[in-house]
PDB file of N, CA and C in Angstrom:
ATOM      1  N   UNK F  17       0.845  -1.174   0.000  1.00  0.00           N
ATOM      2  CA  UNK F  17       0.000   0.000   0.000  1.00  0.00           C
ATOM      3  C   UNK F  17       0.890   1.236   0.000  1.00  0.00           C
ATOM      4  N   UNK F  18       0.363   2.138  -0.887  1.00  0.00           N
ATOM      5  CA  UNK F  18       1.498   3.736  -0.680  1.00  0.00           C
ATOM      6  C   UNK F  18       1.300   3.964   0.698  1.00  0.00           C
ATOM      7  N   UNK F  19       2.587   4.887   0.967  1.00  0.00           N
ATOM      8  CA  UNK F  19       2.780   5.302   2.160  1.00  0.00           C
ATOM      9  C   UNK F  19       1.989   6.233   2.634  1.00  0.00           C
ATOM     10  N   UNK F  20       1.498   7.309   1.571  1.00  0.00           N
ATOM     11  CA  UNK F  20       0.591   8.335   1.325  1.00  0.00           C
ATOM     12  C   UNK F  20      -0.691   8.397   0.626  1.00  0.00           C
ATOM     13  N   UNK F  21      -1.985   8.502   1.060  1.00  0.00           N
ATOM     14  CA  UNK F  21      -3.157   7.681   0.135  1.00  0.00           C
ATOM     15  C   UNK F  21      -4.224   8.781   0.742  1.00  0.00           C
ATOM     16  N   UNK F  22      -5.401   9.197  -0.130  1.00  0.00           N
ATOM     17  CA  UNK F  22      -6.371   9.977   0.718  1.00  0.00           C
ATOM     18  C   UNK F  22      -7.412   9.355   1.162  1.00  0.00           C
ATOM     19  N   UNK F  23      -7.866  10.074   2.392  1.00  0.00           N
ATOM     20  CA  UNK F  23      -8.873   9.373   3.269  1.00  0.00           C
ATOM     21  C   UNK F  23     -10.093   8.758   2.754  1.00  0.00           C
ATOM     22  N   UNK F  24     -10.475   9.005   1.097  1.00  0.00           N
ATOM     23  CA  UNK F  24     -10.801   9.265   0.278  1.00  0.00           C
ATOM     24  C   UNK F  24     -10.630   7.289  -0.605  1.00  0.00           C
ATOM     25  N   UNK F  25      -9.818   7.008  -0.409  1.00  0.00           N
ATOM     26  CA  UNK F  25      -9.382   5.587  -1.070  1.00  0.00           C
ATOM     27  C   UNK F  25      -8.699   4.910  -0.108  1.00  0.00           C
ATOM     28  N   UNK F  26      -9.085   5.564   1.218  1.00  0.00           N
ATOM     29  CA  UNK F  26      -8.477   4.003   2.673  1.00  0.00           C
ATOM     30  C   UNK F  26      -9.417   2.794   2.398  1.00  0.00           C
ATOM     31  N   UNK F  27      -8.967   2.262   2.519  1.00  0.00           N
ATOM     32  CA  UNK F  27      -9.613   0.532   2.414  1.00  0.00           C
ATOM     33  C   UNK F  27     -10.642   0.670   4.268  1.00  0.00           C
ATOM     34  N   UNK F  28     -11.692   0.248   3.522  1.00  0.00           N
ATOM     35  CA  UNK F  28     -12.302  -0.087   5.112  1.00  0.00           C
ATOM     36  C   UNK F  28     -11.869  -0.554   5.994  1.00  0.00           C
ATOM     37  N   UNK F  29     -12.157  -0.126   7.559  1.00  0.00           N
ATOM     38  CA  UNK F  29     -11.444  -0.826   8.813  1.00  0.00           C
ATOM     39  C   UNK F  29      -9.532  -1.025   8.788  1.00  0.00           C
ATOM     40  N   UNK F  30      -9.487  -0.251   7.492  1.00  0.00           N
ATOM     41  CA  UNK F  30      -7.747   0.563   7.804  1.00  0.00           C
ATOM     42  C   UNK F  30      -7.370   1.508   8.834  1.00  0.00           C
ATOM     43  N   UNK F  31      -7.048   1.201   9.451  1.00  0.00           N
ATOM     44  CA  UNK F  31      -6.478   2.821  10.357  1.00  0.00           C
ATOM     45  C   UNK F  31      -5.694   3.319   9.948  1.00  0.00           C
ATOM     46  N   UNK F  32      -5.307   4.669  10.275  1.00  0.00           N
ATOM     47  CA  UNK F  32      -4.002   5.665   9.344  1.00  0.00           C
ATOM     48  C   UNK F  32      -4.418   6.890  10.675  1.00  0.00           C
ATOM     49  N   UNK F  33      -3.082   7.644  10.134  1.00  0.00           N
ATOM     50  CA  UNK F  33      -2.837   9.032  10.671  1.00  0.00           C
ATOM     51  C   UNK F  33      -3.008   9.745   9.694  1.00  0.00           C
ATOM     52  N   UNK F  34      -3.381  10.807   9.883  1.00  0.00           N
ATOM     53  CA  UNK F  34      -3.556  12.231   8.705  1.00  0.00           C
ATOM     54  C   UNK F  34      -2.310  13.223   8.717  1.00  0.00           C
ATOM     55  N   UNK F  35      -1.887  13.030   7.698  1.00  0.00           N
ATOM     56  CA  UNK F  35      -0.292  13.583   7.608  1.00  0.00           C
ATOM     57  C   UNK F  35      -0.538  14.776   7.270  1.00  0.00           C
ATOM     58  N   UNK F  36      -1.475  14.999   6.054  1.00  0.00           N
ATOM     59  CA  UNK F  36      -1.636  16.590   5.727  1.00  0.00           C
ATOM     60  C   UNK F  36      -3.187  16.471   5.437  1.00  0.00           C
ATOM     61  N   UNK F  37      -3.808  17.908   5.652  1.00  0.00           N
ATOM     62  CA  UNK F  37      -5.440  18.489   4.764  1.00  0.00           C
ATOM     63  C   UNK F  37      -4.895  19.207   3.947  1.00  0.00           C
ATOM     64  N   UNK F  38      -5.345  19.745   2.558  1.00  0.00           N
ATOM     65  CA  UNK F  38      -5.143  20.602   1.763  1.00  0.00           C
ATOM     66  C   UNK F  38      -6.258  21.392   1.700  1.00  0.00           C
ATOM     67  N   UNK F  39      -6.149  22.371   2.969  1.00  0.00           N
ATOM     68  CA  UNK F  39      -7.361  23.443   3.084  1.00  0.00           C
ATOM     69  C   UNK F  39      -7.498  24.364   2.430  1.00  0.00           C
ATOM     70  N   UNK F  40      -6.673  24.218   1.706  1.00  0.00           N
ATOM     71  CA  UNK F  40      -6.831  25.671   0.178  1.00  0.00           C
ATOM     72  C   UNK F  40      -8.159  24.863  -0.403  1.00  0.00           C
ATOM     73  N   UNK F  41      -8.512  23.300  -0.459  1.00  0.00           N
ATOM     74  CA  UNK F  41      -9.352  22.855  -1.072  1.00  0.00           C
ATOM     75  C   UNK F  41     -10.814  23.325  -0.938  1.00  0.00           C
ATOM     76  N   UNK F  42     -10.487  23.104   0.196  1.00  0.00           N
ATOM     77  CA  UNK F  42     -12.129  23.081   1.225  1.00  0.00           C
ATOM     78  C   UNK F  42     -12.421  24.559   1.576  1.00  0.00           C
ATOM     79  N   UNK F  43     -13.811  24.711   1.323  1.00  0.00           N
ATOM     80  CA  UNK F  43     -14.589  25.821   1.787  1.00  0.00           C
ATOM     81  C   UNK F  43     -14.339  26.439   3.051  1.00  0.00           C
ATOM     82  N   UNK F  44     -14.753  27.780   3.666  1.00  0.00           N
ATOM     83  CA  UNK F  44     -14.573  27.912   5.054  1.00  0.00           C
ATOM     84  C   UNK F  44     -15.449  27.076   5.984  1.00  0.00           C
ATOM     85  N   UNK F  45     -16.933  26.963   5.649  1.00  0.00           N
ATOM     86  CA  UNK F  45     -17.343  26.110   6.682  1.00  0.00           C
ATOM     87  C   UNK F  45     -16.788  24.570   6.585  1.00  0.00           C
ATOM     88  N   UNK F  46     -15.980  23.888   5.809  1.00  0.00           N
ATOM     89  CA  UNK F  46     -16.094  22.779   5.935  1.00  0.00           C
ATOM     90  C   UNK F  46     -14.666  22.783   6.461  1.00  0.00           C
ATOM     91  N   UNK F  47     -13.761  23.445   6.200  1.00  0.00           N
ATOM     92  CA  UNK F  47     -12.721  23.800   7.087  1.00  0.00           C
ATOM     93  C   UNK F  47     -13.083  23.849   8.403  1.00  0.00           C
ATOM     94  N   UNK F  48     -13.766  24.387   8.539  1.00  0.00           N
ATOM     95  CA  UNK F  48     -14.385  25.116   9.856  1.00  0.00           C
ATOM     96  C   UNK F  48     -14.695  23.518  10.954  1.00  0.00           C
ATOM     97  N   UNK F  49     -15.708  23.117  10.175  1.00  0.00           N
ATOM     98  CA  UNK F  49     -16.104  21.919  10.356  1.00  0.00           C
ATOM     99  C   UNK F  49     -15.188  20.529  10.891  1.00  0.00           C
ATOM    100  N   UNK F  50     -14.226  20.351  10.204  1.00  0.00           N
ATOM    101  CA  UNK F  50     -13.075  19.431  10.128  1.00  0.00           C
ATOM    102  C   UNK F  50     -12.259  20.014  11.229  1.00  0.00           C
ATOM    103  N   UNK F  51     -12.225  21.198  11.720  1.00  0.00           N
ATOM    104  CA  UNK F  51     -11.014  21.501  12.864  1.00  0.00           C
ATOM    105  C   UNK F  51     -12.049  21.195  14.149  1.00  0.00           C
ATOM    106  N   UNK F  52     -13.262  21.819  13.791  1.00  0.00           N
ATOM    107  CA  UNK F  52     -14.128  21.793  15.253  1.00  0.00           C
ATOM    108  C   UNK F  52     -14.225  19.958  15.490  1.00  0.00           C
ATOM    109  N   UNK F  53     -14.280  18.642  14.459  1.00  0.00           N
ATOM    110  CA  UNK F  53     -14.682  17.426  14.686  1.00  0.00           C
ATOM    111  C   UNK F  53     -12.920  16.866  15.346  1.00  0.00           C
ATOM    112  N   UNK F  54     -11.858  17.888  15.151  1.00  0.00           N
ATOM    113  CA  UNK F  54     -10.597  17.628  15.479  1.00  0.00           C
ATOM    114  C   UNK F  54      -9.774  16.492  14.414  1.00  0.00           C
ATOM    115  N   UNK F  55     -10.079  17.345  13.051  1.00  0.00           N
ATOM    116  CA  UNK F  55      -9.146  16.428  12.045  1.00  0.00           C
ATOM    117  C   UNK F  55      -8.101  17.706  12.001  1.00  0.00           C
ATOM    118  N   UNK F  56      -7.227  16.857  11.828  1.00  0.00           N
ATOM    119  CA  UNK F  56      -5.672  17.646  11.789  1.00  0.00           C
ATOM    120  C   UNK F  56      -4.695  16.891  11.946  1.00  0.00           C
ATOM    121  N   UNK F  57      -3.345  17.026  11.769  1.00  0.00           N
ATOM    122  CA  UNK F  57      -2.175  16.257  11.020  1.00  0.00           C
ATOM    123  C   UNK F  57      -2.050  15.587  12.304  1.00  0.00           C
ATOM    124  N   UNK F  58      -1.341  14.363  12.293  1.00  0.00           N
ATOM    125  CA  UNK F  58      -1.311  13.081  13.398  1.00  0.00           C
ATOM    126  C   UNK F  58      -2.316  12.744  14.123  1.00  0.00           C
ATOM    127  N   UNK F  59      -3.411  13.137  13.618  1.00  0.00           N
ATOM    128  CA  UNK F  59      -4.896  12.401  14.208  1.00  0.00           C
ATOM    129  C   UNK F  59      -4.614  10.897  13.917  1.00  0.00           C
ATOM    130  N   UNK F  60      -5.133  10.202  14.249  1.00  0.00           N
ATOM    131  CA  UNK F  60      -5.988   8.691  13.750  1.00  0.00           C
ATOM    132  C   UNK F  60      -7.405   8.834  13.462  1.00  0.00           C
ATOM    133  N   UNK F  61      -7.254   8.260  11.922  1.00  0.00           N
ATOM    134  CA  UNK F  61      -8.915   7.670  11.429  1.00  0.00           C
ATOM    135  C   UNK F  61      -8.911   6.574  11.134  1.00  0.00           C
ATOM    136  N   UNK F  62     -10.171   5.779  10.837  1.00  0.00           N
ATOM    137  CA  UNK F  62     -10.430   4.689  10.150  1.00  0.00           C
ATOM    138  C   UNK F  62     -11.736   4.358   9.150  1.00  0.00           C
ATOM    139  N   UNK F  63     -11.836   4.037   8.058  1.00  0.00           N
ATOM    140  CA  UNK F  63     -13.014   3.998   7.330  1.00  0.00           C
ATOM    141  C   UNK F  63     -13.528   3.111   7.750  1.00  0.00           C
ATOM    142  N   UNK F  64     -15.296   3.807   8.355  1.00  0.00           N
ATOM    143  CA  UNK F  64     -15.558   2.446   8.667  1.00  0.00           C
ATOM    144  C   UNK F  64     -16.962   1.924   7.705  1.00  0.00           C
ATOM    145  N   UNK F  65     -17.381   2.533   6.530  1.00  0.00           N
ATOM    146  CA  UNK F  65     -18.329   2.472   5.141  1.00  0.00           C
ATOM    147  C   UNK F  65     -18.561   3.570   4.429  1.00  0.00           C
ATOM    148  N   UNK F  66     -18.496   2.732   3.265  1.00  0.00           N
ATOM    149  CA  UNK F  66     -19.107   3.820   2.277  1.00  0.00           C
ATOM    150  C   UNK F  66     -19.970   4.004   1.848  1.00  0.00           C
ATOM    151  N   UNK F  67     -21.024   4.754   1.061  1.00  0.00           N
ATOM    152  CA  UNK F  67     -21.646   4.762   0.573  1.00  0.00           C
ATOM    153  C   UNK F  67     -22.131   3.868  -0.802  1.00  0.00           C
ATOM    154  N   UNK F  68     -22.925   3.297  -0.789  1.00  0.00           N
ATOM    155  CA  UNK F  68     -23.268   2.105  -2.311  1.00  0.00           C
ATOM    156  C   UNK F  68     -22.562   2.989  -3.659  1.00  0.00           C
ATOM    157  N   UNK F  69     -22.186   2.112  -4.583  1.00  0.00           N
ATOM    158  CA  UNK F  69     -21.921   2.616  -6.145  1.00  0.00           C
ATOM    159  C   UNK F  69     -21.056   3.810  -5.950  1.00  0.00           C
ATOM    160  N   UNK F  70     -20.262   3.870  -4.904  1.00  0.00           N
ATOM    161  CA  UNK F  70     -18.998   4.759  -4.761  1.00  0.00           C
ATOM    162  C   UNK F  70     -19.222   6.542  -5.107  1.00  0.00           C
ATOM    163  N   UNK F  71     -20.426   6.498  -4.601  1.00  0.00           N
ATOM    164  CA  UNK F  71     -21.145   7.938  -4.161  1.00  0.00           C
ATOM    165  C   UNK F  71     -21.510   7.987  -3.223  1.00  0.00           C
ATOM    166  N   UNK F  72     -22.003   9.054  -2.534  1.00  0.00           N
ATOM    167  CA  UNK F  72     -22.389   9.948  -1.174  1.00  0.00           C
ATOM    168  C   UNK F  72     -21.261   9.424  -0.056  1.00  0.00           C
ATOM    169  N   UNK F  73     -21.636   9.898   1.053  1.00  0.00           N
ATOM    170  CA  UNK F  73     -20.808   9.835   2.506  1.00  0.00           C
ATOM    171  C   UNK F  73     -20.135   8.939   2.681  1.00  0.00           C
ATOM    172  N   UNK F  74     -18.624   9.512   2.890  1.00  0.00           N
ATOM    173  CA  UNK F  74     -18.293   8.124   4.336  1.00  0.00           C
ATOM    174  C   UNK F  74     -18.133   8.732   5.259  1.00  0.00           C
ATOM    175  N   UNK F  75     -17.924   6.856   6.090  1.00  0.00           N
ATOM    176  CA  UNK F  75     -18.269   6.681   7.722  1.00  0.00           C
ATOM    177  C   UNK F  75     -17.140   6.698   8.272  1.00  0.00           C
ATOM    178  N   UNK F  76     -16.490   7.598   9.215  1.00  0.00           N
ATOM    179  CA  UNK F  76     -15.487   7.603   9.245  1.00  0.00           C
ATOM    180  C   UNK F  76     -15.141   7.736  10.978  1.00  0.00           C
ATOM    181  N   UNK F  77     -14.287   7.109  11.757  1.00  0.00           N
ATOM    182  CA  UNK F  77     -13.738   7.293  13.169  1.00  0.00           C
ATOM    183  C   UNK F  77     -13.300   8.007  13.014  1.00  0.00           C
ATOM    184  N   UNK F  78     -12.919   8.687  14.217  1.00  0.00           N
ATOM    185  CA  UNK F  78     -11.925   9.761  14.477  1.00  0.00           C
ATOM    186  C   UNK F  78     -11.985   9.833  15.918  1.00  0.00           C
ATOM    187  N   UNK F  79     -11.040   9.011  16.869  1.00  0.00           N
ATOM    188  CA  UNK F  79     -11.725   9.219  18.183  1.00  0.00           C
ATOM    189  C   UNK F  79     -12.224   8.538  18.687  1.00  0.00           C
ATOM    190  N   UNK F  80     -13.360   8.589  19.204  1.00  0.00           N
ATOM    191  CA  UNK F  80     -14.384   8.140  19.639  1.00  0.00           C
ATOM    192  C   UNK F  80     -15.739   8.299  18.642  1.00  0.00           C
ATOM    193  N   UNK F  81     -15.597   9.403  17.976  1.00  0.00           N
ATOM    194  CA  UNK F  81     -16.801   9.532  17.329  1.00  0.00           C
ATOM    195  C   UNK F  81     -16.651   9.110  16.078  1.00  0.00           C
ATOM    196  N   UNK F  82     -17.981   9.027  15.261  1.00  0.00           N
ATOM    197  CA  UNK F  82     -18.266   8.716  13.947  1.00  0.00           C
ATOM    198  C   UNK F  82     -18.610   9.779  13.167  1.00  0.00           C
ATOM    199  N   UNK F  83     -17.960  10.115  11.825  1.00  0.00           N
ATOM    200  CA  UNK F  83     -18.655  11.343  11.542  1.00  0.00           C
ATOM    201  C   UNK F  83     -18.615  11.020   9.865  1.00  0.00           C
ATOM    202  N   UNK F  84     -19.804  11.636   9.357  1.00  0.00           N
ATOM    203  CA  UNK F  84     -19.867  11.221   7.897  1.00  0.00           C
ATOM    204  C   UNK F  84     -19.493  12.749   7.071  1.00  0.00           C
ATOM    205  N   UNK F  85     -17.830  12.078   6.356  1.00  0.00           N
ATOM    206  CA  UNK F  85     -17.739  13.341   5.044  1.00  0.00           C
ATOM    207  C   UNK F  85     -17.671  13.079   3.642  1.00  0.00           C
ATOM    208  N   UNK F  86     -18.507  14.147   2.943  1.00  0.00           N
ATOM    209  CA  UNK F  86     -18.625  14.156   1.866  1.00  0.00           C
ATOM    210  C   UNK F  86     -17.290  13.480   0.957  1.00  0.00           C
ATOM    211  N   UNK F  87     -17.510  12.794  -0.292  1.00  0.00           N
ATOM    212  CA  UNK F  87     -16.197  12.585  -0.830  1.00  0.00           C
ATOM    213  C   UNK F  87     -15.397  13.651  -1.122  1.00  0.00           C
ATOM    214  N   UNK F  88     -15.573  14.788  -1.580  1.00  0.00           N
ATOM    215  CA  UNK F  88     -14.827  15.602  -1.776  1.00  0.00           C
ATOM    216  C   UNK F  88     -13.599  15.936  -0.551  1.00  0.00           C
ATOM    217  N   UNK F  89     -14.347  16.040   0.470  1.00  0.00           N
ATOM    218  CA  UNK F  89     -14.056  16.570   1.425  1.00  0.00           C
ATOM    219  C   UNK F  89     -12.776  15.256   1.645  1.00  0.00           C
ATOM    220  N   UNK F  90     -13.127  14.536   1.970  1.00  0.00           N
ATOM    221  CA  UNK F  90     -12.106  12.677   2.039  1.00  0.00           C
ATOM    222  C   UNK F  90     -11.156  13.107   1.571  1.00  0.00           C
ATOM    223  N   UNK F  91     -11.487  13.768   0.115  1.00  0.00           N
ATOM    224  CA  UNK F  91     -10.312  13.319  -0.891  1.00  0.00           C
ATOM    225  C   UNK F  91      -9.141  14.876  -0.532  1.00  0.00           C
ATOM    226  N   UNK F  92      -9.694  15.310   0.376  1.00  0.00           N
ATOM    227  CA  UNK F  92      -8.771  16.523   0.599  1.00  0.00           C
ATOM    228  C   UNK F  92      -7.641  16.194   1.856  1.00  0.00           C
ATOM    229  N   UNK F  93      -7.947  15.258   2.810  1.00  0.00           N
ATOM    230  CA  UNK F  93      -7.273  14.491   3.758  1.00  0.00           C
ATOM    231  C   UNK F  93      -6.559  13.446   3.318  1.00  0.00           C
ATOM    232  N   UNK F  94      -5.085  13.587   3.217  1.00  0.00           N
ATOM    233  CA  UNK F  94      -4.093  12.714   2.926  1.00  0.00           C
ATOM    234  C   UNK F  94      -3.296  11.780   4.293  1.00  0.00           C
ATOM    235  N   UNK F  95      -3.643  10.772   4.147  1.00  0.00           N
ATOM    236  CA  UNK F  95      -3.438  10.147   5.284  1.00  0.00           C
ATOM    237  C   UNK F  95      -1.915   8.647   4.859  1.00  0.00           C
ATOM    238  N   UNK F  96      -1.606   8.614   5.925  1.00  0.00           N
ATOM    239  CA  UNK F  96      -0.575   7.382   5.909  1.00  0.00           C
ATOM    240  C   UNK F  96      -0.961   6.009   7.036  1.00  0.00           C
ATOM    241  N   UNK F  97      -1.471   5.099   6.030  1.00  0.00           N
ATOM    242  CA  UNK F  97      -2.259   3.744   6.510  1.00  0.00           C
ATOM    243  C   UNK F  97      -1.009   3.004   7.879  1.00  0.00           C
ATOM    244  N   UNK F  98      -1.520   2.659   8.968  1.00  0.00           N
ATOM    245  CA  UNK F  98      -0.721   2.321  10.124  1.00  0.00           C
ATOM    246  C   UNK F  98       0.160   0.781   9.442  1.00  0.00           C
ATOM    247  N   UNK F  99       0.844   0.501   9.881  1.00  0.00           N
ATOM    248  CA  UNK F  99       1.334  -1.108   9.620  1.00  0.00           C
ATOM    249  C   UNK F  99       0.525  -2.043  10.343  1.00  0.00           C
ATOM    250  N   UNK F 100       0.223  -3.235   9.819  1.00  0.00           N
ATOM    251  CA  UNK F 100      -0.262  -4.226  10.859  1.00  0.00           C
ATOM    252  C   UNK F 100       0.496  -5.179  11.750  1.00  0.00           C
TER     253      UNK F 100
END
């Protein structure tokens, strides 16, 4: 698996750290959004579903909580998958 992959194409029930966001991408509220749910560089996530036919939301850990982001938004979080 690359070392570097976006949150966006983690394989389900992968865990990873978030190495970088590219917030030039993202809007202010969804910026906004992503700092208040506490995504930011050396977090841990994990995918935990996607949406059918590889549209709408994923399900995503962070924490303790579950929070569903848009793909766009995924694909702006570059993450590095943990070793097993």
């Amino acid at each position: 698996m690359a070392s570097h992959i976006s949150l966006e194409t983690l394989p389900r029930r992968c865990q990873a750290t978030v190495e970088t966001i590219e917030w030039n991408r993202l809007g202010a509220p969804e910026a906004r959004r992503l700092r208040e749910l506490g995504f930011d560089e050396g977090v841990g996530v994990e995918v935990l579903h996607r949406a059918t036919l590889g549209q709408g939301p994923i399900a995503c850990r962070i924490g303790r909580m579950t929070v569903a982001l848009r793909r766009a938004v995924a694909a702006s979080i570059h993450v590095a998958p943990l070793a097993h």
